[in-house]
Amino acid sequence: MAVIYDRVALIGLGLIASSMAHAMRAAGLAGEIVGYARSAETRAIARELFCDRVCDTAAGAVAGADLVVLAVPVGAMAEIAAEIAPHLAPGATVTDVGSVKQAVIDAVAPLMPEGVHFIAGHPIAGTEHSGPRSGFATLFRNRWWLLTPGEGADADAVARLRGLCEAMGAKVDEMEPAHHDLVLAVTSHTPHLIAYTMVGVADDLRRVTDSEVIKYSAAGFRDFTRIAASDPVMWRDVFLTNKEATLDILGRFTEELFALQRAIRLGDGAHLQEYFTRTRAIRRSIIEAGQDTSAPDFGRAVSEGVPGE
Amino acid sequence: MAVIYDRVALIGLGLIASSMAHAMRAAGLAGEIVGYARSAETRAIARELFCDRVCDTAAGAVAGADLVVLAVPVGAMAEIAAEIAPHLAPGATVTDVGSVKQAVIDAVAPLMPEGVHFIAGHPIAGTEHSGPRSGFATLFRNRWWLLTPGEGADADAVARLRGLCEAMGAKVDEMEPAHHDLVLAVTSHTPHLIAYTMVGVADDLRRVTDSEVIKYSAAGFRDFTRIAASDPVMWRDVFLTNKEATLDILGRFTEELFALQRAIRLGDGAHLQEYFTRTRAIRRSIIEAGQDTSAPDFGRAVSEGVPGE
């Protein structure tokens, strides 16, 4: 494949940025990959694993870059945007990979100079791991990458960025930022909050020991613990910046939960069975859409390790 | 390995019973495996895949069996127990594999004749699939199998049943039935209810289409859909029969959820970050205990299929 951007600056060098770097290198999509992170240790690991060069300032990293990727927690975007703005090359594209879009656009867009194309984005991909060692080239394969370019966005710049995402294996959709934030409140943010809560409850209980929770976690609980192991800082910022949509969906969730709680209390088996029958169909649709594995138990069928005490 | 029971009668031929059969056959643990299910089609599949013989009545299946396994939904246990009681061989062991224990014991124990050893049990293992084709020999490997024998249980009968569970690859713990039901409310029942609810909410929403929920499900939502695809009848019965413990844990869950909701509304980032940091540690413990895979994203790292519309 041909080089799409001559110099890509990765600001933040965690799971997403490192995976982008691996994917770009595997397919020869970038001429040079330059990285910046706050910690010297992270920069060193990135230099070893996937960056041609690292800089100890974001401003230095973006010099001469035709693509800048903001891959820092959403709460850090404004500060980074302010630092790099005077140093961006004319005609450069700046994008981000944050899980919320309106807050990022509000923080970054006003700081971008004329002639720079800011196209906010969000790859719907990830694992529960963090940091420069967690990335891999195939993370985006068959995943959706959402772009929220907004009115007046430069069509060529959007097409070029779309081309990069597709070359990394993703399919691209465009949407309005507010709608993005609502959709992700449903498919990501509220599920994460629910998982965090379930795990926190189990951890907190005195009448059931931590050891019992851990030993007997294969009964369903363990599925929650994966997303509840997600980066605390990133998720703190997601909830703080997508507050309204999250509270909206959370409200719907608690309504439904109380309805089911009531059905349980009243012994309304028919209500429960009807509800559970409806939800079964959704899994099938997700598998058919290529968005999850058809293997039972996520393919964990053969157990690893030995039971611990 | 040596035969542990000469004739094992499986009453109900779904995921658990079929997996037990495959495991027993693989290790030569049973002399003969006899099966009963209500549907002729199920019996035929079982005869083809893992039963030496099938009967069209439960009473016929248990004749001469030294182990009887009740593997029907919890709501069906009493009726089955009444039917088989007069036909059980003296000295036979009867066990079950239901997800709740007190209700099963209350339904079954009073109906068991003198000289028959009723030892309620529960293998902490499963997938989201159901039916006679869903079982496999390794399901119980490295999983915990809980027994709730109760006072006065025959020690030899318990030891023999324990031996079978261990020979199928499980580790065995004994506990009081009420404690079992509380522990499983935490590690299984409430998580399932939460998952069912989250999926139900997403399905119900009008402002976000089903198509969007499905496409963008890799953002976290898809993890919930697996356990929300669990058997509706089985789970209806679980909630109806473990009502108190489920409502107990559900109450704790909603308290925690409202506390987090409040932190989000107030913008209390420190509370959120502290909470999410605490829950991260639990995943590590579960992996170290051999109760889940250490592979990122449950080992789904390389995506399957193609994105659908």
Coordinates of C-alpha atoms in Angstrom, one line a residue:
Chain A
M1 CA 0.0 0.0 0.0
A2 CA 1.1 3.6 -0.6
V3 CA 2.1 6.1 2.1
I4 CA -0.9 8.2 3.0
Y5 CA 0.8 10.7 5.3
D6 CA 4.5 11.5 5.2
R7 CA 4.9 12.3 8.9
V8 CA 2.4 11.1 11.6
A9 CA 2.7 12.6 15.0
L10 CA 1.2 10.5 17.8
I11 CA 0.5 12.6 20.9
G12 CA 0.0 10.1 23.7
L13 CA 1.4 6.6 23.2
G14 CA -1.1 4.2 24.8
L15 CA -3.1 1.3 23.4
I16 CA -4.7 3.2 20.5
A17 CA -1.7 5.2 19.4
S18 CA 0.6 2.2 19.6
S19 CA -1.8 0.1 17.6
M20 CA -2.1 2.8 15.0
A21 CA 1.6 2.8 14.7
H22 CA 1.9 -0.9 14.4
A23 CA -0.9 -1.0 11.8
M24 CA 0.7 1.9 9.8
R25 CA 4.1 0.3 9.8
A26 CA 2.7 -3.2 8.8
A27 CA 1.1 -1.7 5.7
G28 CA 3.6 1.1 5.0
L29 CA 1.0 3.9 5.4
A30 CA 3.2 6.5 7.0
G31 CA 6.6 7.9 5.9
E32 CA 7.7 8.6 9.5
I33 CA 6.1 8.1 12.9
V34 CA 7.0 10.6 15.6
G35 CA 5.8 10.2 19.2
Y36 CA 5.2 12.2 22.3
A37 CA 4.2 11.2 25.7
R38 CA 4.7 12.8 29.1
S39 CA 6.7 10.0 30.6
A40 CA 10.3 9.4 29.4
E41 CA 9.8 5.7 30.0
T42 CA 6.8 5.6 27.7
R43 CA 8.7 7.5 25.1
A44 CA 11.6 5.0 25.3
I45 CA 9.3 2.0 25.0
A46 CA 7.6 3.6 22.0
R47 CA 10.9 4.4 20.4
E48 CA 11.9 0.7 20.8
L49 CA 8.6 -0.7 19.6
F50 CA 6.9 1.5 17.0
C51 CA 8.2 5.1 16.7
D52 CA 10.9 6.2 14.3
R53 CA 11.5 9.2 16.6
V54 CA 10.2 10.5 19.9
C55 CA 10.2 14.1 21.2
D56 CA 10.0 15.3 24.8
T57 CA 7.5 18.0 23.9
A58 CA 4.3 17.7 21.9
A59 CA 5.2 20.9 20.1
G60 CA 8.4 19.3 18.8
A61 CA 6.5 16.2 17.8
V62 CA 4.0 18.0 15.5
A63 CA 6.6 20.0 13.6
G64 CA 6.3 19.2 9.9
A65 CA 3.6 16.5 10.5
D66 CA 0.8 16.2 8.0
L67 CA -1.2 14.1 10.4
V68 CA -1.4 14.7 14.2
V69 CA -3.3 12.2 16.3
L70 CA -4.4 13.3 19.8
A71 CA -4.5 10.1 21.8
V72 CA -4.5 11.5 25.3
P73 CA -7.3 11.3 27.9
V74 CA -10.1 13.6 26.9
G75 CA -9.4 15.8 30.0
A76 CA -5.9 16.6 28.6
M77 CA -7.0 17.6 25.1
A78 CA -7.3 21.3 25.6
E79 CA -3.9 21.7 27.2
I80 CA -2.2 19.7 24.4
A81 CA -4.2 21.5 21.7
A82 CA -3.0 24.9 23.1
E83 CA 0.6 23.7 23.2
I84 CA 0.7 22.4 19.6
A85 CA -1.4 25.0 17.8
P86 CA 1.4 27.4 17.0
H87 CA 3.6 24.6 15.7
L88 CA 1.2 22.8 13.3
A89 CA 2.2 22.7 9.7
P90 CA -0.1 24.6 7.3
G91 CA -2.6 22.1 5.8
A92 CA -2.0 19.5 8.5
T93 CA -4.8 17.2 9.6
V94 CA -5.4 16.9 13.3
T95 CA -7.6 14.1 14.6
D96 CA -8.3 12.5 18.0
V97 CA -9.3 9.0 19.1
G98 CA -11.3 10.0 22.2
S99 CA -14.5 8.2 23.3
V100 CA -16.5 11.4 23.4
K101 CA -16.8 13.8 20.6
Q102 CA -18.6 17.0 21.5
A103 CA -16.4 17.8 24.5
V104 CA -13.2 17.2 22.4
I105 CA -14.5 19.4 19.6
D106 CA -15.4 22.1 22.1
A107 CA -11.9 21.9 23.6
V108 CA -9.8 21.6 20.5
A109 CA -11.5 23.2 17.5
P110 CA -11.4 26.8 18.7
L111 CA -7.6 26.5 19.2
M112 CA -6.8 25.2 15.8
P113 CA -5.2 27.7 13.4
E114 CA -6.7 28.6 9.9
G115 CA -5.7 26.1 7.3
V116 CA -5.4 23.2 9.7
H117 CA -8.0 20.5 9.3
F118 CA -9.4 19.3 12.6
I119 CA -11.4 16.1 12.1
A120 CA -12.5 14.5 15.4
G121 CA -12.7 10.7 15.3
H122 CA -13.2 7.6 17.4
P123 CA -12.1 4.0 16.6
I124 CA -14.6 1.6 18.2
A125 CA -11.8 -0.8 19.3
G126 CA -9.8 -1.5 22.3
T127 CA -8.8 -4.0 25.0
E128 CA -8.8 -3.6 28.7
H129 CA -5.0 -3.1 28.6
S130 CA -3.2 0.2 28.5
G131 CA 0.2 1.7 27.7
P132 CA 2.8 1.5 24.9
R133 CA 3.2 -2.3 25.1
S134 CA -0.4 -3.1 24.7
G135 CA -0.9 -2.1 21.0
F136 CA -1.0 -4.5 18.1
A137 CA -1.5 -4.1 14.3
T138 CA -4.8 -5.9 14.0
L139 CA -6.7 -4.0 16.6
F140 CA -8.8 -2.1 14.1
R141 CA -9.5 -4.9 11.7
N142 CA -13.3 -5.2 11.1
R143 CA -14.0 -2.5 13.6
W144 CA -15.9 0.7 12.9
W145 CA -14.1 4.0 13.0
L146 CA -16.3 7.0 13.5
L147 CA -15.5 10.5 12.1
T148 CA -17.3 13.6 13.1
P149 CA -16.0 16.2 10.7
G150 CA -18.8 18.7 11.0
E151 CA -20.0 21.2 8.4
G152 CA -17.5 22.9 6.3
A153 CA -14.9 20.2 6.8
D154 CA -12.4 19.9 3.9
A155 CA -13.7 17.0 1.8
D156 CA -10.2 16.0 0.7
A157 CA -8.8 16.0 4.2
V158 CA -11.7 13.8 5.4
A159 CA -11.2 11.4 2.5
R160 CA -7.5 11.1 3.2
L161 CA -8.1 10.4 6.9
R162 CA -10.9 7.9 6.0
G163 CA -8.4 6.2 3.6
L164 CA -5.9 5.8 6.5
C165 CA -8.6 4.2 8.8
E166 CA -9.7 1.9 6.1
A167 CA -6.2 0.9 5.2
M168 CA -5.7 0.0 8.9
G169 CA -8.7 -2.4 8.5
A170 CA -11.6 -0.4 9.8
K171 CA -14.8 0.6 8.2
V172 CA -15.6 4.3 8.5
D173 CA -18.9 6.0 9.3
E174 CA -19.5 9.8 9.7
M175 CA -22.0 11.3 12.1
E176 CA -22.9 14.3 14.1
P177 CA -20.9 14.6 17.4
A178 CA -23.9 14.8 19.6
H179 CA -25.4 11.7 18.1
H180 CA -22.1 10.0 18.5
D181 CA -22.1 10.8 22.2
L182 CA -25.6 9.3 22.6
V183 CA -24.8 6.2 20.7
L184 CA -21.7 5.6 22.6
A185 CA -23.4 6.3 25.9
V186 CA -25.5 3.2 24.9
T187 CA -22.9 0.9 23.5
S188 CA -20.0 1.8 25.7
H189 CA -20.2 4.4 28.5
T190 CA -23.2 3.1 30.4
P191 CA -22.1 -0.6 30.0
H192 CA -18.8 0.4 31.4
L193 CA -20.4 2.2 34.3
I194 CA -22.6 -0.8 35.0
A195 CA -19.7 -3.2 34.9
Y196 CA -17.6 -1.0 37.2
T197 CA -20.6 -0.9 39.6
M198 CA -21.2 -4.7 39.6
V199 CA -17.5 -5.3 40.3
G200 CA -17.4 -2.7 43.0
V201 CA -20.4 -4.2 44.7
A202 CA -18.8 -7.7 44.7
D203 CA -15.6 -6.3 46.0
D204 CA -17.3 -4.4 48.8
L205 CA -19.5 -7.1 50.2
R206 CA -18.5 -8.6 53.6
R207 CA -20.8 -11.6 53.7
V208 CA -19.2 -13.0 50.6
T209 CA -15.4 -13.1 50.6
D210 CA -13.2 -11.8 47.8
S211 CA -11.8 -15.3 47.5
E212 CA -15.3 -16.7 46.9
V213 CA -16.1 -14.0 44.3
I214 CA -12.9 -14.8 42.5
K215 CA -13.2 -18.6 42.6
Y216 CA -16.8 -18.6 41.4
S217 CA -16.4 -15.8 38.9
A218 CA -16.9 -18.1 35.9
A219 CA -20.6 -18.1 36.7
G220 CA -21.0 -14.8 34.8
F221 CA -19.2 -12.2 36.9
R222 CA -15.9 -12.6 35.2
D223 CA -17.3 -11.2 32.0
F224 CA -17.9 -7.9 33.8
T225 CA -14.4 -7.7 35.2
R226 CA -12.7 -7.3 31.9
I227 CA -14.3 -3.9 31.0
A228 CA -14.1 -2.9 34.7
A229 CA -10.3 -3.3 34.3
S230 CA -10.3 -0.4 31.8
D231 CA -8.1 2.6 32.3
P232 CA -9.4 4.6 35.3
V233 CA -8.3 8.0 34.1
M234 CA -9.6 7.6 30.6
W235 CA -13.0 6.5 32.0
R236 CA -13.2 9.2 34.6
D237 CA -12.8 11.7 31.8
V238 CA -15.4 10.0 29.6
F239 CA -18.1 10.2 32.3
L240 CA -17.2 13.8 33.2
T241 CA -17.4 14.9 29.5
N242 CA -20.3 12.9 28.3
K243 CA -22.4 13.6 31.4
E244 CA -25.8 14.3 29.9
A245 CA -26.0 11.4 27.5
T246 CA -24.6 9.0 30.2
L247 CA -27.2 10.2 32.8
D248 CA -29.9 9.9 30.1
I249 CA -29.2 6.2 29.4
L250 CA -28.5 5.5 33.0
G251 CA -32.0 6.7 33.8
R252 CA -33.5 4.4 31.3
F253 CA -31.4 1.6 32.7
T254 CA -32.6 2.1 36.2
E255 CA -36.2 2.2 35.0
E256 CA -35.8 -1.1 33.3
L257 CA -33.9 -2.6 36.3
F258 CA -36.7 -1.6 38.7
A259 CA -39.3 -3.1 36.4
L260 CA -37.4 -6.4 36.4
Q261 CA -36.8 -6.2 40.2
R262 CA -40.6 -5.7 40.6
A263 CA -41.2 -8.7 38.4
I264 CA -38.9 -10.8 40.5
R265 CA -40.5 -9.6 43.7
L266 CA -44.0 -10.3 42.4
G267 CA -42.9 -13.7 41.0
D268 CA -43.9 -12.6 37.4
G269 CA -42.2 -15.4 35.5
A270 CA -43.9 -14.6 32.3
H271 CA -42.5 -11.0 32.3
L272 CA -39.0 -12.3 33.0
Q273 CA -39.1 -15.0 30.3
E274 CA -40.4 -12.7 27.7
Y275 CA -37.7 -10.1 28.5
F276 CA -34.9 -12.7 28.4
T277 CA -36.1 -14.2 25.2
R278 CA -36.0 -10.8 23.5
T279 CA -32.4 -10.1 24.6
R280 CA -31.1 -13.4 23.2
A281 CA -31.7 -12.3 19.6
I282 CA -29.4 -9.4 19.9
R283 CA -26.3 -11.5 20.4
R284 CA -27.1 -13.3 17.2
S285 CA -27.3 -10.0 15.3
I286 CA -23.9 -8.9 16.7
I287 CA -22.2 -12.1 15.6
E288 CA -23.8 -11.9 12.2
A289 CA -22.5 -8.4 11.8
G290 CA -19.0 -9.6 12.4
Q291 CA -18.7 -7.7 15.7
D292 CA -18.1 -10.7 17.9
T293 CA -17.0 -14.2 17.8
S294 CA -19.5 -17.1 17.3
A295 CA -17.4 -19.3 19.5
P296 CA -19.1 -20.2 22.8
D297 CA -17.9 -18.3 25.9
F298 CA -15.9 -15.9 23.7
G299 CA -13.8 -18.8 22.7
R300 CA -12.6 -19.4 26.2
A301 CA -14.1 -22.9 26.0
V302 CA -10.9 -24.7 27.1
S303 CA -9.9 -23.3 30.5
E304 CA -6.5 -22.1 31.3
G305 CA -4.6 -22.4 34.5
V306 CA -5.5 -24.1 37.7
P307 CA -8.1 -23.2 40.2
G308 CA -6.6 -21.2 43.0
E309 CA -7.6 -21.0 46.6
Chain B
M1 CA -9.5 -44.0 35.1
A2 CA -11.9 -46.4 36.8
V3 CA -15.6 -46.5 36.4
I4 CA -17.1 -44.5 39.4
Y5 CA -20.8 -45.2 38.7
D6 CA -22.1 -48.2 36.8
R7 CA -25.2 -46.6 35.5
V8 CA -25.7 -42.8 35.3
A9 CA -29.2 -41.5 34.5
L10 CA -29.3 -37.9 33.1
I11 CA -32.7 -36.3 33.5
G12 CA -32.6 -33.4 31.2
L13 CA -30.2 -33.4 28.3
G14 CA -29.0 -29.8 27.8
L15 CA -25.6 -28.2 28.0
I16 CA -24.6 -29.5 31.5
A17 CA -25.9 -33.0 31.1
S18 CA -24.5 -33.4 27.7
S19 CA -21.1 -32.1 28.9
M20 CA -21.1 -34.5 31.8
A21 CA -21.8 -37.3 29.4
H22 CA -19.0 -36.3 27.1
A23 CA -16.6 -35.9 30.1
M24 CA -17.6 -39.3 31.6
R25 CA -17.2 -41.1 28.3
A26 CA -13.8 -39.4 27.6
A27 CA -12.5 -40.7 30.9
G28 CA -14.4 -43.9 31.2
L29 CA -16.1 -42.9 34.4
A30 CA -19.5 -44.4 33.9
G31 CA -20.5 -48.0 32.9
E32 CA -23.6 -46.9 31.1
I33 CA -25.2 -43.5 30.5
V34 CA -29.0 -43.4 30.2
G35 CA -30.9 -40.2 29.2
Y36 CA -34.3 -38.7 29.5
A37 CA -35.7 -35.5 28.1
R38 CA -39.2 -34.4 27.4
S39 CA -38.7 -34.0 23.7
A40 CA -38.2 -37.0 21.4
E41 CA -36.0 -34.9 19.2
T42 CA -33.7 -34.1 22.1
R43 CA -33.6 -37.8 23.1
A44 CA -32.7 -38.8 19.6
I45 CA -29.8 -36.3 19.4
A46 CA -28.6 -37.4 22.8
R47 CA -28.7 -41.1 21.7
E48 CA -26.7 -40.1 18.7
L49 CA -24.1 -38.0 20.5
F50 CA -23.6 -39.2 24.1
C51 CA -26.2 -41.6 25.6
D52 CA -25.9 -45.4 25.5
R53 CA -29.7 -45.5 25.9
V54 CA -32.6 -43.1 26.1
C55 CA -36.0 -43.6 27.8
D56 CA -39.2 -41.7 27.1
T57 CA -39.9 -41.5 30.8
A58 CA -37.8 -40.2 33.7
A59 CA -39.0 -43.2 35.8
G60 CA -37.7 -45.6 33.2
A61 CA -34.3 -43.8 33.0
V62 CA -33.5 -44.0 36.7
A63 CA -34.2 -47.7 37.0
G64 CA -31.1 -49.4 38.3
A65 CA -29.1 -46.2 38.2
D66 CA -26.5 -45.6 41.0
L67 CA -26.3 -42.0 40.0
V68 CA -29.2 -39.8 38.9
V69 CA -28.5 -36.3 37.7
L70 CA -31.3 -33.8 37.7
A71 CA -30.4 -31.3 34.9
V72 CA -33.8 -29.7 34.3
P73 CA -34.8 -26.1 35.0
V74 CA -35.2 -25.5 38.7
G75 CA -39.0 -25.0 38.3
A76 CA -39.3 -28.5 37.0
M77 CA -37.4 -30.3 39.8
A78 CA -40.3 -31.1 42.1
E79 CA -42.4 -32.7 39.4
I80 CA -39.5 -34.8 38.2
A81 CA -38.5 -35.8 41.7
A82 CA -42.1 -37.0 42.4
E83 CA -42.1 -39.1 39.3
I84 CA -38.8 -40.8 39.9
A85 CA -38.9 -41.3 43.6
P86 CA -40.7 -44.7 43.6
H87 CA -38.3 -46.0 40.9
L88 CA -34.9 -45.1 42.5
A89 CA -32.6 -48.0 43.3
P90 CA -31.7 -48.4 47.0
G91 CA -28.5 -46.6 47.8
A92 CA -28.6 -44.5 44.7
T93 CA -27.1 -41.0 44.7
V94 CA -29.3 -38.3 43.3
T95 CA -27.7 -34.9 42.5
D96 CA -28.7 -31.8 40.6
V97 CA -26.8 -29.1 38.7
G98 CA -29.2 -26.2 39.3
S99 CA -28.0 -22.6 39.8
V100 CA -29.9 -22.3 43.1
K101 CA -29.6 -24.7 45.9
Q102 CA -32.1 -24.0 48.7
A103 CA -35.1 -24.1 46.5
V104 CA -34.0 -27.3 44.9
I105 CA -33.4 -28.9 48.2
D106 CA -36.8 -27.8 49.5
A107 CA -38.4 -29.2 46.4
V108 CA -36.6 -32.5 46.1
A109 CA -35.3 -33.7 49.4
P110 CA -38.7 -34.4 51.0
L111 CA -39.6 -36.6 48.1
M112 CA -36.5 -38.8 48.3
P113 CA -37.0 -42.3 49.7
E114 CA -35.0 -43.6 52.7
G115 CA -31.6 -45.0 51.6
V116 CA -31.3 -42.7 48.6
H117 CA -28.5 -40.1 49.0
F118 CA -29.7 -36.7 47.7
I119 CA -26.6 -34.4 47.4
A120 CA -27.5 -31.1 45.7
G121 CA -24.8 -29.6 43.6
H122 CA -23.8 -26.9 41.1
P123 CA -21.0 -26.8 38.6
I124 CA -19.8 -23.2 38.1
A125 CA -19.5 -23.7 34.4
G126 CA -21.4 -23.0 31.2
T127 CA -21.7 -21.2 28.0
E128 CA -24.5 -19.1 26.5
H129 CA -25.6 -22.1 24.4
S130 CA -28.3 -24.6 25.2
G131 CA -29.4 -28.1 24.2
P132 CA -28.0 -31.5 23.5
R133 CA -25.6 -30.3 20.8
S134 CA -24.0 -27.6 23.0
G135 CA -22.1 -29.9 25.4
F136 CA -18.4 -30.8 25.4
A137 CA -16.0 -32.8 27.5
T138 CA -13.8 -30.0 28.8
L139 CA -16.5 -27.7 30.1
F140 CA -15.7 -28.5 33.7
R141 CA -12.0 -28.4 33.5
N142 CA -10.5 -26.0 36.1
R143 CA -14.0 -24.9 37.1
W144 CA -15.4 -25.2 40.7
W145 CA -18.2 -27.6 41.4
L146 CA -20.1 -26.8 44.6
L147 CA -21.8 -29.5 46.6
T148 CA -24.3 -28.7 49.4
P149 CA -24.7 -32.1 51.0
G150 CA -26.2 -30.8 54.4
E151 CA -25.9 -32.4 57.8
G152 CA -26.3 -36.1 58.0
A153 CA -25.2 -36.7 54.4
D154 CA -23.6 -40.0 53.8
A155 CA -19.8 -39.4 53.8
D156 CA -19.1 -42.2 51.3
A157 CA -21.8 -41.0 48.9
V158 CA -20.4 -37.5 49.0
A159 CA -16.9 -38.7 48.5
R160 CA -17.9 -40.8 45.5
L161 CA -19.7 -37.8 43.9
R162 CA -16.8 -35.5 44.6
G163 CA -14.6 -38.1 42.9
L164 CA -16.7 -38.0 39.8
C165 CA -16.6 -34.1 39.7
E166 CA -12.9 -34.1 40.1
A167 CA -12.4 -36.8 37.5
M168 CA -14.3 -34.5 35.1
G169 CA -11.7 -31.9 35.8
A170 CA -13.4 -29.7 38.4
K171 CA -12.3 -28.8 41.9
V172 CA -15.0 -29.3 44.6
D173 CA -16.1 -27.1 47.4
E174 CA -18.8 -27.9 50.0
M175 CA -21.0 -25.2 51.5
E176 CA -24.3 -24.4 53.1
P177 CA -27.2 -24.0 50.6
A178 CA -28.2 -20.6 51.8
H179 CA -24.6 -19.3 51.5
H180 CA -24.3 -20.8 48.1
D181 CA -27.4 -18.9 47.0
L182 CA -26.0 -15.6 48.3
V183 CA -22.6 -16.2 46.7
L184 CA -24.1 -17.0 43.4
A185 CA -26.4 -14.0 43.6
V186 CA -23.2 -12.0 43.6
T187 CA -21.2 -13.9 41.0
S188 CA -23.9 -15.0 38.7
H189 CA -27.5 -14.1 39.2
T190 CA -27.3 -10.3 39.7
P191 CA -24.7 -10.0 36.9
H192 CA -27.0 -11.8 34.6
L193 CA -29.9 -9.6 35.5
I194 CA -27.8 -6.5 34.9
A195 CA -26.7 -7.8 31.6
Y196 CA -30.2 -8.6 30.5
T197 CA -31.3 -5.1 31.5
M198 CA -28.5 -3.4 29.7
V199 CA -29.2 -5.3 26.5
G200 CA -32.9 -4.7 26.9
V201 CA -32.4 -0.9 27.3
A202 CA -30.3 -0.8 24.1
D203 CA -32.8 -2.8 22.2
D204 CA -35.7 -0.6 23.3
L205 CA -34.2 2.8 22.6
R206 CA -35.7 4.7 19.7
R207 CA -33.1 7.5 19.3
V208 CA -30.3 5.0 18.7
T209 CA -31.1 2.3 16.1
D210 CA -30.7 -1.4 16.5
S211 CA -28.2 -1.2 13.6
E212 CA -26.1 1.3 15.4
V213 CA -26.1 -0.7 18.6
I214 CA -25.0 -3.7 16.7
K215 CA -22.3 -2.0 14.6
Y216 CA -20.8 -0.2 17.5
S217 CA -21.1 -3.0 20.0
A218 CA -17.4 -3.7 20.2
A219 CA -17.1 -0.6 22.5
G220 CA -18.1 -2.7 25.5
F221 CA -21.8 -3.6 24.9
R222 CA -21.0 -6.9 23.2
D223 CA -19.5 -8.3 26.4
F224 CA -23.0 -8.0 28.0
T225 CA -24.8 -9.7 25.1
R226 CA -23.2 -13.0 25.7
I227 CA -24.7 -13.7 29.1
A228 CA -27.9 -12.0 28.0
A229 CA -28.2 -14.7 25.5
S230 CA -28.5 -17.3 28.2
D231 CA -31.5 -19.7 28.4
P232 CA -34.6 -17.6 29.2
V233 CA -36.5 -20.5 31.0
M234 CA -33.5 -21.4 33.2
W235 CA -33.0 -17.9 34.2
R236 CA -36.6 -17.1 34.8
D237 CA -36.5 -20.0 37.3
V238 CA -33.3 -18.9 38.9
F239 CA -34.7 -15.4 39.7
L240 CA -38.0 -16.8 40.9
T241 CA -36.3 -19.3 43.2
N242 CA -33.4 -17.2 44.5
K243 CA -35.6 -14.1 45.0
E244 CA -34.3 -12.9 48.4
A245 CA -30.6 -13.1 47.7
T246 CA -31.0 -11.6 44.3
L247 CA -33.1 -8.6 45.6
D248 CA -30.5 -8.2 48.4
I249 CA -27.6 -7.9 46.0
L250 CA -29.7 -5.9 43.5
G251 CA -30.3 -3.4 46.3
R252 CA -26.6 -3.0 47.0
F253 CA -26.1 -2.6 43.2
T254 CA -28.6 0.2 42.9
E255 CA -27.1 2.0 45.9
E256 CA -23.6 1.9 44.3
L257 CA -25.0 2.9 41.0
F258 CA -26.8 6.0 42.4
A259 CA -23.6 7.0 44.2
L260 CA -21.7 6.8 40.9
Q261 CA -24.5 8.6 39.1
R262 CA -24.3 11.3 41.7
A263 CA -20.5 11.6 41.3
I264 CA -21.0 12.0 37.6
R265 CA -23.7 14.6 38.0
L266 CA -21.5 16.6 40.5
G267 CA -18.4 16.2 38.3
D268 CA -16.6 14.4 41.2
G269 CA -13.7 13.0 39.1
A270 CA -11.7 11.9 42.1
H271 CA -14.5 9.6 43.3
L272 CA -14.8 8.0 39.9
Q273 CA -11.1 7.5 39.4
E274 CA -10.7 5.9 42.8
Y275 CA -13.6 3.6 42.2
F276 CA -12.4 2.5 38.8
T277 CA -8.8 1.9 40.1
R278 CA -10.1 -0.4 42.8
T279 CA -12.1 -2.6 40.3
R280 CA -9.1 -3.0 38.1
A281 CA -7.4 -5.2 40.6
I282 CA -10.2 -7.8 40.7
R283 CA -9.6 -8.8 37.1
R284 CA -6.0 -9.6 37.9
S285 CA -7.0 -11.8 40.8
I286 CA -9.4 -13.7 38.7
I287 CA -6.8 -14.4 36.0
E288 CA -4.3 -15.4 38.6
A289 CA -6.8 -17.9 40.1
G290 CA -7.1 -19.5 36.7
Q291 CA -10.7 -18.4 36.3
D292 CA -10.3 -16.4 33.1
T293 CA -7.9 -16.0 30.3
S294 CA -5.1 -13.5 30.5
A295 CA -5.4 -12.8 26.7
P296 CA -6.6 -9.3 26.0
D297 CA -10.2 -9.0 25.1
F298 CA -10.9 -12.6 26.1
G299 CA -8.6 -13.6 23.3
R300 CA -10.8 -12.1 20.6
A301 CA -7.9 -9.9 19.5
V302 CA -8.1 -10.8 15.9
S303 CA -11.6 -10.0 14.7
E304 CA -13.7 -12.4 12.7
G305 CA -16.1 -11.7 9.9
V306 CA -16.8 -8.5 8.2
P307 CA -18.6 -5.4 9.4
G308 CA -22.2 -5.5 8.5
E309 CA -24.5 -2.6 7.8

